[in-house]
Coordinates of N, CA and C in Angstrom, one line a residue:
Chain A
X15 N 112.4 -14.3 80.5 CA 111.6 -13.1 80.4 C 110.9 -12.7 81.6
X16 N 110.1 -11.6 81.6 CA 109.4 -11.0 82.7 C 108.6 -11.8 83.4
X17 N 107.5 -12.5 82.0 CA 106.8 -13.3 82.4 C 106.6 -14.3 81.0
X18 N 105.7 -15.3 81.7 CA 105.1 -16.2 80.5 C 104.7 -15.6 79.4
X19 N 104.7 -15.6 78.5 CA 104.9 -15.3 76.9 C 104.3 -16.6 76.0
X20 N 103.0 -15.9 75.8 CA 102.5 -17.2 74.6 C 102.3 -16.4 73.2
X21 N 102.4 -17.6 72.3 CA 102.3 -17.0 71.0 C 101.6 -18.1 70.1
X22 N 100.7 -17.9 69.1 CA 99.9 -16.5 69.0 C 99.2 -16.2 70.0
X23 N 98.5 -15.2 69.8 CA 97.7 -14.6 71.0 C 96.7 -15.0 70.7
X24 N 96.0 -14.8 69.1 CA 94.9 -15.3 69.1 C 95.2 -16.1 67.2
X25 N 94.5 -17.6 67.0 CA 94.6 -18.2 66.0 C 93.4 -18.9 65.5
X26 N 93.0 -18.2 64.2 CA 92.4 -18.9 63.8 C 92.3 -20.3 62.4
X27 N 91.7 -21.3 62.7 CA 92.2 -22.0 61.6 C 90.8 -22.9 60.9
X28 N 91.2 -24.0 59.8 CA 90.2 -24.5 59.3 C 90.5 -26.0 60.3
X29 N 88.8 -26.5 60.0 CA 89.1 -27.6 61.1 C 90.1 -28.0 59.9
X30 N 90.5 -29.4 60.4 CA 91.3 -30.2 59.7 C 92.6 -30.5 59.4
X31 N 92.9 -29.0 60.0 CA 94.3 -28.3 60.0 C 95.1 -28.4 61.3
X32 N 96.3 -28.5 61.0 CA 97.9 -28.7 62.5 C 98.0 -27.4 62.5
X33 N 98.1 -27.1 64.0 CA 98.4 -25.9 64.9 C 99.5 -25.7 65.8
X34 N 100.3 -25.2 65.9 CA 101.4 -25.1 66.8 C 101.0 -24.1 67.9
X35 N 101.1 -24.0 69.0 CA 100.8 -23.1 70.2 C 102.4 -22.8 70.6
X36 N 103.2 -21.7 71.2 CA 104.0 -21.5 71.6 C 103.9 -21.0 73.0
X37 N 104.7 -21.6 73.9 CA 105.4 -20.8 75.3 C 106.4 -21.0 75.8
X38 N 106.8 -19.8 76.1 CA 107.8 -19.1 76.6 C 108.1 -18.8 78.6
X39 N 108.5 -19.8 78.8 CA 108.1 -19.5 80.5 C 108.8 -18.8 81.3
X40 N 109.0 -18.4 82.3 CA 109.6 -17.6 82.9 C 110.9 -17.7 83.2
X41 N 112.1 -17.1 82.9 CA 113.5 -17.6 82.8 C 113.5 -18.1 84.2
X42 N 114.9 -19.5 84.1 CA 114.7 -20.3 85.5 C 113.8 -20.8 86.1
X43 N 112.2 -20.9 85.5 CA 111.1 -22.2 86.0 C 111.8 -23.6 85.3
X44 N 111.9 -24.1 86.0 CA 112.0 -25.6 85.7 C 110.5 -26.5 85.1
X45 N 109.2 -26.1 85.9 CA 108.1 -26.6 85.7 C 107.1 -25.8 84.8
X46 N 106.6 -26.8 83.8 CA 106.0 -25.8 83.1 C 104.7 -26.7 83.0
X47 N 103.7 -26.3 82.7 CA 102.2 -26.1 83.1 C 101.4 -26.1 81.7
X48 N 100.8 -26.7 80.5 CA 99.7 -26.9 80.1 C 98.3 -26.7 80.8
X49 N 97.6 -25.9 79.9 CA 95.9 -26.0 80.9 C 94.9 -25.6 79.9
X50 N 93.7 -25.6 79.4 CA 92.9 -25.4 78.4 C 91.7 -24.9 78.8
X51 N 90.9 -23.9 78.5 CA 89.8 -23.2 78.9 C 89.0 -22.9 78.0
X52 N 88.0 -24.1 77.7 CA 87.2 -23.5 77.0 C 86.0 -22.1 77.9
X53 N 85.2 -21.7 76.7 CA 84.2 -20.7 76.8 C 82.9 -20.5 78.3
X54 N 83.6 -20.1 79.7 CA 83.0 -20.1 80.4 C 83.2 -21.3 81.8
X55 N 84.1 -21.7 81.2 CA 84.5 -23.0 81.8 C 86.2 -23.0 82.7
X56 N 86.0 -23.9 83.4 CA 87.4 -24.1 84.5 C 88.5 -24.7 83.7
X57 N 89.5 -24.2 84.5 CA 90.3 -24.8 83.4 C 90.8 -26.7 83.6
X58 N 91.4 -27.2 82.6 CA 91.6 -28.5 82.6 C 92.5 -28.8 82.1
X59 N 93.2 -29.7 83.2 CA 94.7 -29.6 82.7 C 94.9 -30.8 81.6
X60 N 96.8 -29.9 81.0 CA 96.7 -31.3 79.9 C 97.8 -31.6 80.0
X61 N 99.1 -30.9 80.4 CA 100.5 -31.8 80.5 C 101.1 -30.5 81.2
X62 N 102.3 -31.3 82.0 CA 103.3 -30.6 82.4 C 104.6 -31.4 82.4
X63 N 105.4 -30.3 82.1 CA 106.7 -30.8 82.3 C 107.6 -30.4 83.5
X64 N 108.5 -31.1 83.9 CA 109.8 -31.0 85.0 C 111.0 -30.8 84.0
X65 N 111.5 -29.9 83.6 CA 112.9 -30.2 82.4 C 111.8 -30.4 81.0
X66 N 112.9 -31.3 80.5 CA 112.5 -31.3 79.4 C 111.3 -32.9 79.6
X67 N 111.6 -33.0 80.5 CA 110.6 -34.4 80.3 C 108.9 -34.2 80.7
X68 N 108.0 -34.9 80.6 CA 106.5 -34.8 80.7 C 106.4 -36.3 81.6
X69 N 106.1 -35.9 83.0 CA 106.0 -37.0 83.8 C 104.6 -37.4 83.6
X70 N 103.9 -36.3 83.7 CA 102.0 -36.6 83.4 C 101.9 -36.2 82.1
X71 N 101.1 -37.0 81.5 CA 100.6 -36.6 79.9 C 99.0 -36.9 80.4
X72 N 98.5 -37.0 81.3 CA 97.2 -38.0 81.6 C 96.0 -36.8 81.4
X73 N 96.2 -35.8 80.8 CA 95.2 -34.2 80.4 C 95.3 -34.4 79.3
X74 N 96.0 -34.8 78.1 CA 96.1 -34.9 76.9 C 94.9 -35.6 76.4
X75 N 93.8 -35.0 75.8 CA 92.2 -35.2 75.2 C 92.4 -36.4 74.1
X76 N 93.3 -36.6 73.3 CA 93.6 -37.3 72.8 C 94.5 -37.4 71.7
X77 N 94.5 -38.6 70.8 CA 96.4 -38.6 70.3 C 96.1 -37.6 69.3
X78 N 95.9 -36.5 69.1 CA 95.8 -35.6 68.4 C 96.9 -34.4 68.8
X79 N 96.5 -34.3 69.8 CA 97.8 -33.1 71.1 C 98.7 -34.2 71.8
X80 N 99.9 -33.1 71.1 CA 101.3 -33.6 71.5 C 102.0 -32.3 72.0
X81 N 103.2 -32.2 73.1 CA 103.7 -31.2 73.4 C 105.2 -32.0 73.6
X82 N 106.2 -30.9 73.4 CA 107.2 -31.0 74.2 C 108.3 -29.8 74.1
X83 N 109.0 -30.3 74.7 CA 110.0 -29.0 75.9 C 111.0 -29.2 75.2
X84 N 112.1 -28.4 75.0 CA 113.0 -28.2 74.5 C 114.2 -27.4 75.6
X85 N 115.4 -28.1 75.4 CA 116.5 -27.1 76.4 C 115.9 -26.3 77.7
X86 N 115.1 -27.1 78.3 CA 114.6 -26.9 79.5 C 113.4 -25.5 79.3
X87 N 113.0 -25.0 78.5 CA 112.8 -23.6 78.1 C 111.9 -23.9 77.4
X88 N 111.5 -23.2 75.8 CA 110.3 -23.1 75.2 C 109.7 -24.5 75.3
X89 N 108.5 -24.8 75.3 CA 107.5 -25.8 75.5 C 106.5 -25.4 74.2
X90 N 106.1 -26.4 73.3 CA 105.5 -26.5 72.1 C 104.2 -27.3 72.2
X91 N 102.9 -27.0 72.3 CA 101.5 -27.6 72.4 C 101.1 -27.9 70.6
X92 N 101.4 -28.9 70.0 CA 101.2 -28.8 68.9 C 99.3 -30.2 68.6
X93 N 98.6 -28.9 68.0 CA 97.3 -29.9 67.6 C 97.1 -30.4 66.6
X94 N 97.1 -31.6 66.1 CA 97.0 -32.0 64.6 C 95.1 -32.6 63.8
X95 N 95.5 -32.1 63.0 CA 93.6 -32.2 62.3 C 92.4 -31.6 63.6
X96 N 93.0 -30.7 63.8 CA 91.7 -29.6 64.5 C 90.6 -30.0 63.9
X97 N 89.7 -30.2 65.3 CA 88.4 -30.4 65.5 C 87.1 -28.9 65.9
X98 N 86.3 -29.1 65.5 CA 85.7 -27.5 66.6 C 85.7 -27.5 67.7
X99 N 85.9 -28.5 68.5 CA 85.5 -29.0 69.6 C 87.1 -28.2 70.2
X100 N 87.7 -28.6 69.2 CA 89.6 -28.0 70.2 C 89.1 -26.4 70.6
X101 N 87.9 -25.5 70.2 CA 88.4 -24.3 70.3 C 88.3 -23.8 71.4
X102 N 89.1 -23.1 72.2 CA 89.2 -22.9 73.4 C 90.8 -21.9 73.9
X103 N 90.8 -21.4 74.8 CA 91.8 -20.5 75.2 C 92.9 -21.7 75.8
X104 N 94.3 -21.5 75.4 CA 95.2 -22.7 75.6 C 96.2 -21.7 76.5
X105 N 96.1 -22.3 77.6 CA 96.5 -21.3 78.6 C 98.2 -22.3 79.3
X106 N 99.3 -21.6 79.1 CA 100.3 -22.4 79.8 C 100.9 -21.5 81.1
X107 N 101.5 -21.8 82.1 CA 102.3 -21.3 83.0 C 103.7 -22.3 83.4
X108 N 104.1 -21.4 84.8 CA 105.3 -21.9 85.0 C 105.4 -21.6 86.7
X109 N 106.3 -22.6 87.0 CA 106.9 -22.5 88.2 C 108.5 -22.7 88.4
X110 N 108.7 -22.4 89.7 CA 109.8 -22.4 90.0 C 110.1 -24.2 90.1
X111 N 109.9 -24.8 90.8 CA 109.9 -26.7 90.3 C 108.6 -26.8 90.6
X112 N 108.7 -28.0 90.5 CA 107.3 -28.8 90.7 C 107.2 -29.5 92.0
X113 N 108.3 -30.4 92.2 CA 108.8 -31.2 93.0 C 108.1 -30.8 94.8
X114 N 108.5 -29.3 94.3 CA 108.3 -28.9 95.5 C 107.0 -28.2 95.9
X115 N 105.7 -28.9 96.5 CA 104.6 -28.2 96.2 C 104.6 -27.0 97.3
X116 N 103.8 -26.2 96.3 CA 103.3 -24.8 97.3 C 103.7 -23.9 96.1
X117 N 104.6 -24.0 94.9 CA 105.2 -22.8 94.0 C 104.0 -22.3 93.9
X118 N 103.9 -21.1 93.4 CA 103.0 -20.0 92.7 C 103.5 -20.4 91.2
X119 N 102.2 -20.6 90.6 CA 102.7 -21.3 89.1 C 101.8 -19.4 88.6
X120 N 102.7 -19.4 87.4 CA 102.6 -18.3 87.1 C 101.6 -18.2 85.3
X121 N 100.8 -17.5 85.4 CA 100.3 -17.8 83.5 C 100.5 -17.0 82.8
X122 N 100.9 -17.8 81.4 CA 100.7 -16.6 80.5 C 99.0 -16.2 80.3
X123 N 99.0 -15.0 79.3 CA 97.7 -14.4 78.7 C 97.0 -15.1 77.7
X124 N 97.9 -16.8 77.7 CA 97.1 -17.6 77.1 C 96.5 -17.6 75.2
X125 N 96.2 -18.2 74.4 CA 96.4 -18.6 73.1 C 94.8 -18.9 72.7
X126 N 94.1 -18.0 72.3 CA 92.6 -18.0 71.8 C 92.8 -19.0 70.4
X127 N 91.8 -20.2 70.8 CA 91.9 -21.0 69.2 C 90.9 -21.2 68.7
X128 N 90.5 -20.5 67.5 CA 89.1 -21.0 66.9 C 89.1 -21.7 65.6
X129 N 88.6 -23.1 66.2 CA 88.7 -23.9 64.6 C 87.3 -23.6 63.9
X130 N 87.2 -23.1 62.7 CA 85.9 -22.9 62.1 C 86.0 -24.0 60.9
Chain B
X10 N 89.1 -34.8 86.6 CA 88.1 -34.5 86.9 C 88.1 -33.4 87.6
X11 N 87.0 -32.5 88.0 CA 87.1 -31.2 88.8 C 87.6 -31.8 90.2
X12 N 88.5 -31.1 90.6 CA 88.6 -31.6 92.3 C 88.0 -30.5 92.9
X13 N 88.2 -29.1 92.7 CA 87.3 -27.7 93.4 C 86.4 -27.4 92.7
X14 N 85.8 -27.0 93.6 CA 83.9 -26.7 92.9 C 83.9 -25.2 94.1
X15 N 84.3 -24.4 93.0 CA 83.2 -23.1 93.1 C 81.9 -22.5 93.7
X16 N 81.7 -22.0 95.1 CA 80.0 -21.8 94.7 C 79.8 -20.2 95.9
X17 N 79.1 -19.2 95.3 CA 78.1 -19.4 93.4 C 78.9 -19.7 92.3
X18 N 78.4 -20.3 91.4 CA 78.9 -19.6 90.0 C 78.7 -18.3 89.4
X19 N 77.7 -17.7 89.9 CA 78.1 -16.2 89.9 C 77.4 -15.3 91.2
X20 N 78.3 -14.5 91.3 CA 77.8 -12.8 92.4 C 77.5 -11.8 91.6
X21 N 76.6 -10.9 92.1 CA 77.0 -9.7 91.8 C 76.4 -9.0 93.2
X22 N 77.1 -7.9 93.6 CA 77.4 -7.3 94.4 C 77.0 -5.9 94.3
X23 N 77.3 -4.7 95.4 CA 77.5 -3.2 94.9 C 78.6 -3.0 95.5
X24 N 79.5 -2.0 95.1 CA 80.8 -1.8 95.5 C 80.5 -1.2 97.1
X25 N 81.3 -1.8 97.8 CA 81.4 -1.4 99.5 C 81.3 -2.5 99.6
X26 N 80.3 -3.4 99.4 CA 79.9 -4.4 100.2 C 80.7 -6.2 100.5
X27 N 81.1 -6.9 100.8 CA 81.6 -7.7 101.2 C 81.3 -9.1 100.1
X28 N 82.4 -9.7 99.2 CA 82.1 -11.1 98.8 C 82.9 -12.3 98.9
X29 N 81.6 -12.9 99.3 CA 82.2 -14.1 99.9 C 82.3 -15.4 98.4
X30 N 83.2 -15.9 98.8 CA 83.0 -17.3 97.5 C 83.6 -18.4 98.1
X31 N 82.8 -19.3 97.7 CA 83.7 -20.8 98.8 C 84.1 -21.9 97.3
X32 N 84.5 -22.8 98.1 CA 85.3 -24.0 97.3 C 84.8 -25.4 98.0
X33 N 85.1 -26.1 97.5 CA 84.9 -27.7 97.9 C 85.9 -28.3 97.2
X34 N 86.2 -29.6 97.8 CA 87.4 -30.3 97.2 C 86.9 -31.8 98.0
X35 N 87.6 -33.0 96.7 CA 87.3 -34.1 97.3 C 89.0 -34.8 97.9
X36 N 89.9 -34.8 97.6 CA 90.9 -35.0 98.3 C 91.6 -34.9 99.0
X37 N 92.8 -35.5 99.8 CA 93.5 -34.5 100.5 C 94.3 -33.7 99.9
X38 N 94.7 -32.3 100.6 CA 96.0 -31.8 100.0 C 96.8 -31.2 100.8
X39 N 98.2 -30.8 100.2 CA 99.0 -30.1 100.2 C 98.8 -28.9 100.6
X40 N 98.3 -27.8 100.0 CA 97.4 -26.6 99.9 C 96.4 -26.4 98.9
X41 N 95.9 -25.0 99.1 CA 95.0 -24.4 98.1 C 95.3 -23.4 97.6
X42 N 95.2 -22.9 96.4 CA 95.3 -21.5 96.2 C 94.1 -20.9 95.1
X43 N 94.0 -19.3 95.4 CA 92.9 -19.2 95.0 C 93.5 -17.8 93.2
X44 N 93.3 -18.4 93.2 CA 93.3 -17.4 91.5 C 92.1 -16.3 91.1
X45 N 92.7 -15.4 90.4 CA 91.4 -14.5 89.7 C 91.9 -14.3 88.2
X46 N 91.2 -14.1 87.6 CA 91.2 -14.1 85.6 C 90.1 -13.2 85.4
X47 N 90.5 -12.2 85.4 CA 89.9 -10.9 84.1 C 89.7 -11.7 82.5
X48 N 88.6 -11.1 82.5 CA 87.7 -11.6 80.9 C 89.0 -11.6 80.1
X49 N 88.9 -12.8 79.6 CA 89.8 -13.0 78.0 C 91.4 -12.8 78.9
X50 N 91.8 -12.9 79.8 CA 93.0 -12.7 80.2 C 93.8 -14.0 80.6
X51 N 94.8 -13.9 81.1 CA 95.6 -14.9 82.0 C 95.2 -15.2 83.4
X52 N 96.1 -16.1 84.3 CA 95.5 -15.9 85.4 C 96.2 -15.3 86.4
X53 N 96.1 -14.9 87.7 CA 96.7 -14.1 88.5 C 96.6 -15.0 89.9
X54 N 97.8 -15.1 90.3 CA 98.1 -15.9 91.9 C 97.6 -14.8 93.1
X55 N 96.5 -15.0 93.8 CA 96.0 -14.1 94.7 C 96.7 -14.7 96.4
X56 N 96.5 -15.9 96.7 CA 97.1 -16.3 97.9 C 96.5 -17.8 97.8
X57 N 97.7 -18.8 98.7 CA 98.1 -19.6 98.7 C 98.4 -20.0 100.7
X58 N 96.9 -21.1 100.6 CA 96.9 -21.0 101.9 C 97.4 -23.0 102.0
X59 N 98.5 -23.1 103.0 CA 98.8 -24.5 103.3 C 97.6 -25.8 104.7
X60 N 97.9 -26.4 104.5 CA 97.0 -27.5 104.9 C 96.7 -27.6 106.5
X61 N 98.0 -26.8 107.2 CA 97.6 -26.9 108.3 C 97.7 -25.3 108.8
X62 N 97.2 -24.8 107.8 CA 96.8 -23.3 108.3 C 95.4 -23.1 108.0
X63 N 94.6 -22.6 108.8 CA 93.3 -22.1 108.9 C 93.0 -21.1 108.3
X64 N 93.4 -20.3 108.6 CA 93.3 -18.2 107.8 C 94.3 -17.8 107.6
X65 N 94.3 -16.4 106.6 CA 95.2 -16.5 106.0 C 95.0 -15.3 105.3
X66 N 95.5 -14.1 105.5 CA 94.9 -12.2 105.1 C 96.0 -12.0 104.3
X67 N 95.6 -11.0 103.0 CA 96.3 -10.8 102.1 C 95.5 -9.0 102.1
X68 N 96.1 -8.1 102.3 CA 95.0 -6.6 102.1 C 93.7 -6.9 102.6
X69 N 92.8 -7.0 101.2 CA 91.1 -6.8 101.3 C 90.8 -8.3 101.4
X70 N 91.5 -9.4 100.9 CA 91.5 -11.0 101.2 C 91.4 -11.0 102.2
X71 N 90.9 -12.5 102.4 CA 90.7 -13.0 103.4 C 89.9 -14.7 103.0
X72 N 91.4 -15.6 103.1 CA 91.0 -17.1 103.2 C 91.0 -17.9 104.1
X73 N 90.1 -18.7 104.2 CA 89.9 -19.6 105.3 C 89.7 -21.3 104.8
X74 N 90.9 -22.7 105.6 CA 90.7 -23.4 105.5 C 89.7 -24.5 106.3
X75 N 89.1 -25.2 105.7 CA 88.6 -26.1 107.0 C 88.8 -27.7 106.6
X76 N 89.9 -28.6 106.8 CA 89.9 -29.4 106.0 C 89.2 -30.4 106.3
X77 N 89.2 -30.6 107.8 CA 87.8 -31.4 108.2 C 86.1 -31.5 107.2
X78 N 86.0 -30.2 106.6 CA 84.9 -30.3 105.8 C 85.4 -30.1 104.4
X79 N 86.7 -30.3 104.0 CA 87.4 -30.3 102.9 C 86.6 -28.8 102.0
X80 N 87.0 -27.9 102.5 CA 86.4 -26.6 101.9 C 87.1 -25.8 102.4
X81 N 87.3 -24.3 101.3 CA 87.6 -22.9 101.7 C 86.6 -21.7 101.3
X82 N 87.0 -20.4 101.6 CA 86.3 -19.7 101.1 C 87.0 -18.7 101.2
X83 N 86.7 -17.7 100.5 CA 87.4 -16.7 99.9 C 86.8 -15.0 100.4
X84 N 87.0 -14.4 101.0 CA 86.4 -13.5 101.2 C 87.5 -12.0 100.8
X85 N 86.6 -11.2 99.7 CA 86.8 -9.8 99.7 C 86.2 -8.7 100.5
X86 N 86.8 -7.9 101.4 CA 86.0 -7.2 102.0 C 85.9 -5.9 101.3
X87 N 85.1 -4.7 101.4 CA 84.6 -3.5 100.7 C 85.2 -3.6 98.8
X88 N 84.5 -4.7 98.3 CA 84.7 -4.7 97.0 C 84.6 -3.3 96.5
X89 N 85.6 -3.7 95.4 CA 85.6 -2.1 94.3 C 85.3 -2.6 92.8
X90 N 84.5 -1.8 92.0 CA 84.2 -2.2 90.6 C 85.7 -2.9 90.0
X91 N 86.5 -2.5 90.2 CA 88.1 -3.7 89.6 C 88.1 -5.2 90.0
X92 N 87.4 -5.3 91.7 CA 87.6 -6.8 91.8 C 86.8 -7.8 90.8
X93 N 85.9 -7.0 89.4 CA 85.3 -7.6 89.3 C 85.9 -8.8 88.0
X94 N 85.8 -10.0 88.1 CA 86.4 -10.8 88.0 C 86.1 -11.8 88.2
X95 N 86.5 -13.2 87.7 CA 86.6 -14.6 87.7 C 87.6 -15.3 88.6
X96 N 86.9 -15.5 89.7 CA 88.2 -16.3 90.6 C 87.6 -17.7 90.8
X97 N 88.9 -18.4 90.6 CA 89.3 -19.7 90.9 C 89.6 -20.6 92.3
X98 N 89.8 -21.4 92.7 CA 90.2 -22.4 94.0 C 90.9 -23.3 92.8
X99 N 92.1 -23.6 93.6 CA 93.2 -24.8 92.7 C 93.7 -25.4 94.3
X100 N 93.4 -26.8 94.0 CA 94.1 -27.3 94.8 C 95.3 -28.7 95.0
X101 N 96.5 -28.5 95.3 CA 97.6 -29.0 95.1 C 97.6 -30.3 96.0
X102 N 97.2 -31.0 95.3 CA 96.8 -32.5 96.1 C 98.5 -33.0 96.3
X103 N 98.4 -34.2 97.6 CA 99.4 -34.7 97.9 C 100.3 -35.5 96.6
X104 N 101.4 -36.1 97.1 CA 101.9 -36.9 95.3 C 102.3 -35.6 94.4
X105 N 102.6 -35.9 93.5 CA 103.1 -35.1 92.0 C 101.9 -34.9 91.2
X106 N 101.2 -34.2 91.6 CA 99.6 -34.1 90.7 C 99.5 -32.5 90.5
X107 N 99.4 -32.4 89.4 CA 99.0 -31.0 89.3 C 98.4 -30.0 89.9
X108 N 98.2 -28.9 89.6 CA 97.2 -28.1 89.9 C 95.8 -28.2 89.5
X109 N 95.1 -28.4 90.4 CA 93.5 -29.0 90.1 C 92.3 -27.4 90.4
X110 N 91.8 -26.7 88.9 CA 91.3 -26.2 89.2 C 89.6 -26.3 89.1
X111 N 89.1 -25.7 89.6 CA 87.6 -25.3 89.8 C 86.9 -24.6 88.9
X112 N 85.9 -24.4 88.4 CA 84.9 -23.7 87.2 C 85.2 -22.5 87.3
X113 N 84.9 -22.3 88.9 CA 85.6 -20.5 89.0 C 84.0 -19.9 89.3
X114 N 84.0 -19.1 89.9 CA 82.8 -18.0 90.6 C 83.1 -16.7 89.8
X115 N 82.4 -16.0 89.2 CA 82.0 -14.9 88.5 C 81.8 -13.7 89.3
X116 N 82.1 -12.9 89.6 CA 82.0 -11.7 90.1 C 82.0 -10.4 89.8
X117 N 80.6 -10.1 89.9 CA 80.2 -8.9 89.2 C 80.0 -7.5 90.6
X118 N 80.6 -6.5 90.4 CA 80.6 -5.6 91.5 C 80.2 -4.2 90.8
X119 N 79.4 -4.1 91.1 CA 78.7 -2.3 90.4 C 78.9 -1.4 91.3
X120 N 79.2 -0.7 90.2 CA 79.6 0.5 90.8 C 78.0 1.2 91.7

């Protein structure tokens, strides 16, 4: 696509509850980019992938978030038994590889989550 | 952990006038690049300065490395009420390591 594409845009849920985040990264990135922002804050990374594989998981808060990549393409941030603590803008991008530093990693408009 | 540190955490400004924002970093790297995020938005790639370059002009930008004091800073010259915005410092440390960003400096420019 044009660009990164996340879905939903904005989700809200009860704590306790599994959440799926969706993205969509830029046709032909190879690297794709996890990052989380809570309210006023920098962002903090949580996984990326090269392909379908996840070389760093070492941002993942804990065994609660799991993600993975599929056919080199859509990437899935799934949270299970949401905390209030998860709520925060779940922000992914992409690059052209990883391998090679210097890409311009590109973001989507990112995934507002509010666990109430 | 944060590797860029933002400072201020916030400006405000009048439009014409010049803003500066700097970075700190504790590692070596690769490069820097500096980002901006409009409220509730995504983020936006502004310029992407490498390790053994010093400055580095993009239009009204203007980045400067110094890695000897492991710092950059960011300068907009004759801000306009649009720059006003949340920009970042990310920096691409040596190795397979992510993009490491910073809290981000706040920028407020009145009209």
């Amino acid at each position: 696509g044009a660009g990164v594409s996340q879905s939903p845009s904005n989700k809200v849920t009860e704590k306790g509850k599994d959440v799926e985040l969706r993205c969509d990264p830029i046709s032909g990135h190879t690297a794709l980019y996890w990052y989380r922002q809570s309210l006023g804050q920098g962002l903090e990374f949580l996984i990326y992938f090269q392909g379908n594989s996840a070389p760093d998981k070492s941002g993942l808060p804990s065994d609660r978030f799991s993600a993975e990549r599929t056919g080199g393409s859509v990437s899935t941030l799934t949270i299970q038994r949401t905390q209030q603590e998860d709520s925060a803008v779940y922000l992914c991008a992409s690059s052209l590889e990883r391998r090679t530093s210097g890409n311009t990693i590109y973001f989507g408009e990112g995934s507002w989550l509010t666990v109430v | 952990s944060q590797q860029g540190e933002e400072d201020p955490q916030a400006l405000s400004i009048q439009e014409g006038e010049n803003a500066t924002m700097n970075c700190s970093y504790k590692t070596s790297i690769n490069n820097l690049q500096w980002y901006r995020q409009n409220s509730g938005r995504g983020l936006v790639h502004l310029i992407l300065i490498r390790s053994n370059e010093r400055e580095k002009h993009s239009g009204r930008l203007r980045v400067t490395l110094d890695t000897s004091k492991k710092s950059s800073s960011l300068l907009i010259t004759a801000s306009r009420a649009a720059d006003t915005a949340s920009y970042f410092c990310a920096t691409d440390a040596r190795g397979n390591t992510p993009l490491v960003f910073g809290k981000g400096t706040r920028l407020s420019v009145i009209a």
